[in-house]
Coordinates of C-alpha atoms and ligand atoms in Angstrom, one line a residue:
X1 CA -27.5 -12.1 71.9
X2 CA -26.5 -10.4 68.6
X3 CA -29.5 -9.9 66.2
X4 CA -29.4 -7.9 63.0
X5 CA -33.3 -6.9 62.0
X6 CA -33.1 -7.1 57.9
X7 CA -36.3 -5.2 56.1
X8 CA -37.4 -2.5 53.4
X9 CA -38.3 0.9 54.6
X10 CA -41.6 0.4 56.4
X11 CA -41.6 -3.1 57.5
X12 CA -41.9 -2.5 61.2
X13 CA -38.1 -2.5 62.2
X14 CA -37.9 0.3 64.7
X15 CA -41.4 -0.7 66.3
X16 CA -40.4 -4.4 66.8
X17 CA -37.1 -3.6 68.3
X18 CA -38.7 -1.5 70.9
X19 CA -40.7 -4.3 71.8
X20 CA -37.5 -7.1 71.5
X21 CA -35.6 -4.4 73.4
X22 CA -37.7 -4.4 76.5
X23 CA -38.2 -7.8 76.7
X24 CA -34.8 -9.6 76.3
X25 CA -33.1 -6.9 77.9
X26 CA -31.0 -6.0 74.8
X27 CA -30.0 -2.6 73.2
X28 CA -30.7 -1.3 69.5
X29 CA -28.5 0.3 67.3
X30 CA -30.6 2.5 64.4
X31 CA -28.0 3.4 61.9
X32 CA -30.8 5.8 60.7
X33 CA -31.5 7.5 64.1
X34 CA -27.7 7.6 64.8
X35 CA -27.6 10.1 61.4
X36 CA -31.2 11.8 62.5
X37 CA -29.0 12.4 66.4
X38 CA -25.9 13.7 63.9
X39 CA -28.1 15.8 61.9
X40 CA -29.6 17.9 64.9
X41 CA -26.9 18.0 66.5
X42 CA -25.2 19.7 63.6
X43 CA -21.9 17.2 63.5
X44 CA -19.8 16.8 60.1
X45 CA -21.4 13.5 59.8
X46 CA -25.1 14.7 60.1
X47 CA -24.2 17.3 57.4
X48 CA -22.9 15.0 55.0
X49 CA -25.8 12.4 55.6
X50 CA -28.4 14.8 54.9
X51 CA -27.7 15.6 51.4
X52 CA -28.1 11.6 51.0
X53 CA -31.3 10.9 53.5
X54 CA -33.7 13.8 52.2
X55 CA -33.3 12.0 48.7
X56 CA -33.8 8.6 50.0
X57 CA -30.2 7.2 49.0
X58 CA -28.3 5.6 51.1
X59 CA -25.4 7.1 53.2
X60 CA -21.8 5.9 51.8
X61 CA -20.6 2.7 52.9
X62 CA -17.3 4.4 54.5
X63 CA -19.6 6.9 56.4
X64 CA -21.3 4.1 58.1
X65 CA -19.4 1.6 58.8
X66 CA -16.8 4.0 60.2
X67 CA -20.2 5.1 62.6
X68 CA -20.8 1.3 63.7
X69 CA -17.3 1.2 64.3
X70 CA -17.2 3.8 66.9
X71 CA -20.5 2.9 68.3
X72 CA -19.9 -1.1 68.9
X73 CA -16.5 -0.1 71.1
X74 CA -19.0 1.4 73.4
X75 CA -19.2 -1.3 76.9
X76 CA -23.3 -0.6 76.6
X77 CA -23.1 -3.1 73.8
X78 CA -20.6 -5.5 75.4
X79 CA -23.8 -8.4 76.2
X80 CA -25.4 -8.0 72.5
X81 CA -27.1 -5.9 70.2
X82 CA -29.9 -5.7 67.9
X83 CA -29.2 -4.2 64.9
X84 CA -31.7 -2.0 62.9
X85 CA -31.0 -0.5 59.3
X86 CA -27.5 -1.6 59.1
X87 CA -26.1 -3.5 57.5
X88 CA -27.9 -2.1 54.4
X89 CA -24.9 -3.4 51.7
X90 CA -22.9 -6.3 50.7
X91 CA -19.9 -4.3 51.5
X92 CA -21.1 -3.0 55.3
X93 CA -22.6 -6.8 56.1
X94 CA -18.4 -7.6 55.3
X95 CA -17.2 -4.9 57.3
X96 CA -19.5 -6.2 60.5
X97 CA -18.4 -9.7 59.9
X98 CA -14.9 -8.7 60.2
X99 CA -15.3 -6.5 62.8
X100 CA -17.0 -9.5 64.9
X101 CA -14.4 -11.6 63.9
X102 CA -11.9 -9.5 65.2
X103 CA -13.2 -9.9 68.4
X104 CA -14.0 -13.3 68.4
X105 CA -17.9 -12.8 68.3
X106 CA -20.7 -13.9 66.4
X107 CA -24.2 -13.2 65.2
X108 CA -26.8 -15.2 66.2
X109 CA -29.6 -14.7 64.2
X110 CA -30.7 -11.9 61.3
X111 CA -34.5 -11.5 61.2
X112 CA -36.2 -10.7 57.8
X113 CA -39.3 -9.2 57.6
X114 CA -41.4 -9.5 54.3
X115 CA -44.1 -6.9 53.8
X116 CA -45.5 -5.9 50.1
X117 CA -45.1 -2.9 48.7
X118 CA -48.3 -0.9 48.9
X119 CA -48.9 -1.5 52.5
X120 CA -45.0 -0.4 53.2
X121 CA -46.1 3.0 51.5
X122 CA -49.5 3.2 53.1
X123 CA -47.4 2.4 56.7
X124 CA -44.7 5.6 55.5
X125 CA -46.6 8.4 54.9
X126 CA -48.8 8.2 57.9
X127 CA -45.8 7.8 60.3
X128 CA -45.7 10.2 63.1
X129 CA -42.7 10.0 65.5
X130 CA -42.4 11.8 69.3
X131 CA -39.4 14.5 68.5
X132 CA -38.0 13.3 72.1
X133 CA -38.0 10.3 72.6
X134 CA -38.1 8.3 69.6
X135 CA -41.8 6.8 69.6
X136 CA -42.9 5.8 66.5
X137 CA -46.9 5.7 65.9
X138 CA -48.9 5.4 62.9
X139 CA -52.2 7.6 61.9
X140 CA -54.8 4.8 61.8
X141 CA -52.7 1.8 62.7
X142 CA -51.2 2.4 66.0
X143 CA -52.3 6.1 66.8
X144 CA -51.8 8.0 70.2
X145 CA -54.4 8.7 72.8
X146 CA -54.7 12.1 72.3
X147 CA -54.1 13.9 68.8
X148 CA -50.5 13.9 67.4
X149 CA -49.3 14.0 70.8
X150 CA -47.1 11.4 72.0
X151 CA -48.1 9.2 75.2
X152 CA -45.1 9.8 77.1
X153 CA -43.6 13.3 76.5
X154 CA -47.0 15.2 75.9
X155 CA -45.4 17.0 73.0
X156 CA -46.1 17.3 69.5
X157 CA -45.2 14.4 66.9
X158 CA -43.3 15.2 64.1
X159 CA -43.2 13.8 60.0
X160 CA -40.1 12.6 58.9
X161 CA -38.7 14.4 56.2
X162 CA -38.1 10.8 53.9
X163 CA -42.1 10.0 55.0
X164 CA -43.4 11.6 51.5
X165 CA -44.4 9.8 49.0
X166 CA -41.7 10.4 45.9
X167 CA -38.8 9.6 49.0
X168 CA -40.5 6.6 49.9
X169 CA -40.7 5.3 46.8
X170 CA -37.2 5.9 45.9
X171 CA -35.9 4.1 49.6
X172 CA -37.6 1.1 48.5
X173 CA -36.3 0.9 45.2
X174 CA -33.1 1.7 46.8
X175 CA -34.2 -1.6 49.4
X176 CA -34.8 -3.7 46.1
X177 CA -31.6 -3.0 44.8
X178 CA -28.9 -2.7 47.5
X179 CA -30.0 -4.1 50.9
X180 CA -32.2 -7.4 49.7
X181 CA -29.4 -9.0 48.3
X182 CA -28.2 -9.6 51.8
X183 CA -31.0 -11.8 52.6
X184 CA -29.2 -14.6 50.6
X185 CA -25.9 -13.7 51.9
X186 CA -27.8 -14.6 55.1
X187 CA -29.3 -17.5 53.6
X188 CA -25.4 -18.8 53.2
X189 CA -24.5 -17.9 56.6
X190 CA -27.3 -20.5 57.8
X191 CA -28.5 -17.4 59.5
X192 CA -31.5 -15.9 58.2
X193 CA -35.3 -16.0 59.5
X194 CA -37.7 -15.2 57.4
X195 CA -40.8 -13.5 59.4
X196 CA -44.2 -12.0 57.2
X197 CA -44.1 -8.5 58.6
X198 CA -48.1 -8.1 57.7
X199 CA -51.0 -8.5 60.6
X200 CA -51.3 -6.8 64.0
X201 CA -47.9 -5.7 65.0
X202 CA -48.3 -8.0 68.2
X203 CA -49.2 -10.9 66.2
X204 CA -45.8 -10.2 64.5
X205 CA -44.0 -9.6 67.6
X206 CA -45.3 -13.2 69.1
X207 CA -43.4 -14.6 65.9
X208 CA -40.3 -13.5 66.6
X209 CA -40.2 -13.9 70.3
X210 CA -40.8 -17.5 69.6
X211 CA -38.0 -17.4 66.8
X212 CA -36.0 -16.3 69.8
X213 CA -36.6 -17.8 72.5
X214 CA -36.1 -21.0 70.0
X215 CA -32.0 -19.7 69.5
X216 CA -31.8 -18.6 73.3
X217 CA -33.0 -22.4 74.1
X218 CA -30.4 -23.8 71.6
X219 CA -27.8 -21.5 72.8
X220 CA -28.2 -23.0 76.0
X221 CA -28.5 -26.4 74.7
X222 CA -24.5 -26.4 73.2
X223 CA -23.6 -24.4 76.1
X224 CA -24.4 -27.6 78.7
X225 CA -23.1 -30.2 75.8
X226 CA -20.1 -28.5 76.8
Ligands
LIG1 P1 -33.9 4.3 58.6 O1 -34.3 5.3 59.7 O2 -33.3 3.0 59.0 O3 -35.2 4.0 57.8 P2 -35.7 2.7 57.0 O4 -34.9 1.5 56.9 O5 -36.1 3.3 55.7 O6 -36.8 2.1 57.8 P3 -37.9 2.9 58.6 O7 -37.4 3.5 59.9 O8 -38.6 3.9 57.6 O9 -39.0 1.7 58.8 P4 -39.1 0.7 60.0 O10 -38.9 -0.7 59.4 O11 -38.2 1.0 61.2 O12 -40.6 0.8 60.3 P5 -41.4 1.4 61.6 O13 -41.3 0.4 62.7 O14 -41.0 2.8 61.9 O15 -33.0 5.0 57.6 C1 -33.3 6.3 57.1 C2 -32.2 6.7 56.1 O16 -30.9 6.8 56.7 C3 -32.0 5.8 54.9 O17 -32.9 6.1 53.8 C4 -30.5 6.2 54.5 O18 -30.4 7.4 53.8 C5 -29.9 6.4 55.9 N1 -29.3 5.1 56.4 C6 -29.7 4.5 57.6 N2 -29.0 3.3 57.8 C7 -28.1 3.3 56.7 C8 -27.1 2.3 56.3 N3 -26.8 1.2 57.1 N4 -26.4 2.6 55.2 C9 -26.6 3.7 54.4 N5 -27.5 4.6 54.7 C10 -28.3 4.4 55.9 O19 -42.9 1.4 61.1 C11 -43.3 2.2 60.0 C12 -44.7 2.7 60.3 O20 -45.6 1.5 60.2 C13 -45.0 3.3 61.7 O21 -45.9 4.3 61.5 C14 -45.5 2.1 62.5 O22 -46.4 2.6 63.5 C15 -46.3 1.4 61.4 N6 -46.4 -0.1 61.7 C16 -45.4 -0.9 62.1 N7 -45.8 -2.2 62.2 C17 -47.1 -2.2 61.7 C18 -48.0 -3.2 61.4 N8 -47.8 -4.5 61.7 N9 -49.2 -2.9 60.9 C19 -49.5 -1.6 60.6 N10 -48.7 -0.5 60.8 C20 -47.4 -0.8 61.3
LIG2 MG1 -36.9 2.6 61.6

């Protein structure tokens, strides 16, 4: 199965994949932790994408794309993929198309979340993620058991640097303008599933297991027409 998850900053991306991700079995590719890895690790890459992420902006199209590029030759993603962050342009959502084209494979679904503005903030700057492995948890939402210490590593949680306010702000104007535009491109494909991204986040996640398990069902429908 090959999913792209479309959605402004906020909108519950990362914490539904984990969820999707456990349960069908499939892997995620963050475009955004792919640059946070690059950044620590001090690569080229990481360097260029900082100047970018700490403003909010998004990371040149070339950048990325040549990133996906590498990452989708990897055998790991060789059963499907669930796409979160990318693509984030016109441009990128033509480069993936082409580069699925290429080899003969398709996407099945792309799942758009809809969230309004205020709670998206209110959801940003009380973010806390685990430094090692990746949870993400929110203050008052979805906190951890013990005080800004993560469940599984027992080790601090950190702030994003883009979780203040001004940054946040900016990456949803940014959203607005570059990356909701793809929604109709979508749309066109026939492709597109609109989810509302607001409740409990496992009221949201029964949403789009359903929306799911309805393509896996039709999937398998053509498969025995066959
Ligand atoms: P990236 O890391 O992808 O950030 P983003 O798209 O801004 O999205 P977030 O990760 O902030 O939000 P999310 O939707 O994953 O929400 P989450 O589940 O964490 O990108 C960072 C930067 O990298 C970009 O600004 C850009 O510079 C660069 N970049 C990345 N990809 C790029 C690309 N393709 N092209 C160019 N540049 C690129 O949830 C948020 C919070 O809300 C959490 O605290 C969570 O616990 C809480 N929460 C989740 N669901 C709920 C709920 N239902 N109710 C209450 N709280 C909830
Ligand atoms: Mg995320």
């Amino acid at each position: 199965m090959r999913l792209i998850f479309l959605g402004p900053p906020g909108a519950g991306k990362g914490t539904q994949s984990e969820l999707i991700c456990k349960d069908f079995g499939i892997k995620q590719i963050s475009t955004g932790d792919l640059l946070r890895y690059h950044r620590i690790e001090g690569t080229e890459l990481g360097k260029k994408a900082q100047f970018y992420m700490d403003k909010g902006e998004l990371v040149p199209d070339e950048i990325i794309i040549e990133m996906i590029r590498n990452e989708l030759r990897k055998t790991e993603y060789l059963d499907g993929f669930l796409l979160d962050g990318f693509p984030r342009t016109i441009p990128q959502a033509e480069a993936l198309d082409k580069l699925l084209s290429d080899s003969g494979l398709k996407l099945d679904a792309v799942l758009v979340l809809i969230v309004p503005m205020e709670e998206l903030v209110a959801r940003l700057t009380a973010r806390r993620v685990c430094p090692k492995c990746g949870k993400v948890y929110h203050l008052i939402s979805n906190p951890p058991k013990n005080d800004n210490i993560c469940d599984i590593d027992g080790i601090e949680l950190y702030q994003r640097t883009d979780d203040t306010e001004e940054t946040v702000r900016n990456r949803l104007n940014v959203y607005e303008q570059q990356t909701a535009p793809l929604i109709g491109y979508y749309e066109n494909q026939g492709l597109a599933y609109k989810v509302d991204g607001n409740g409990k986040i496992e009221d949201i996640y029964k949403k789009i297991k359903d929306i799911i398990l309805k393509i896996l069902k039709g999937k398998e429908e053509t498969h025995s027409e066959k």
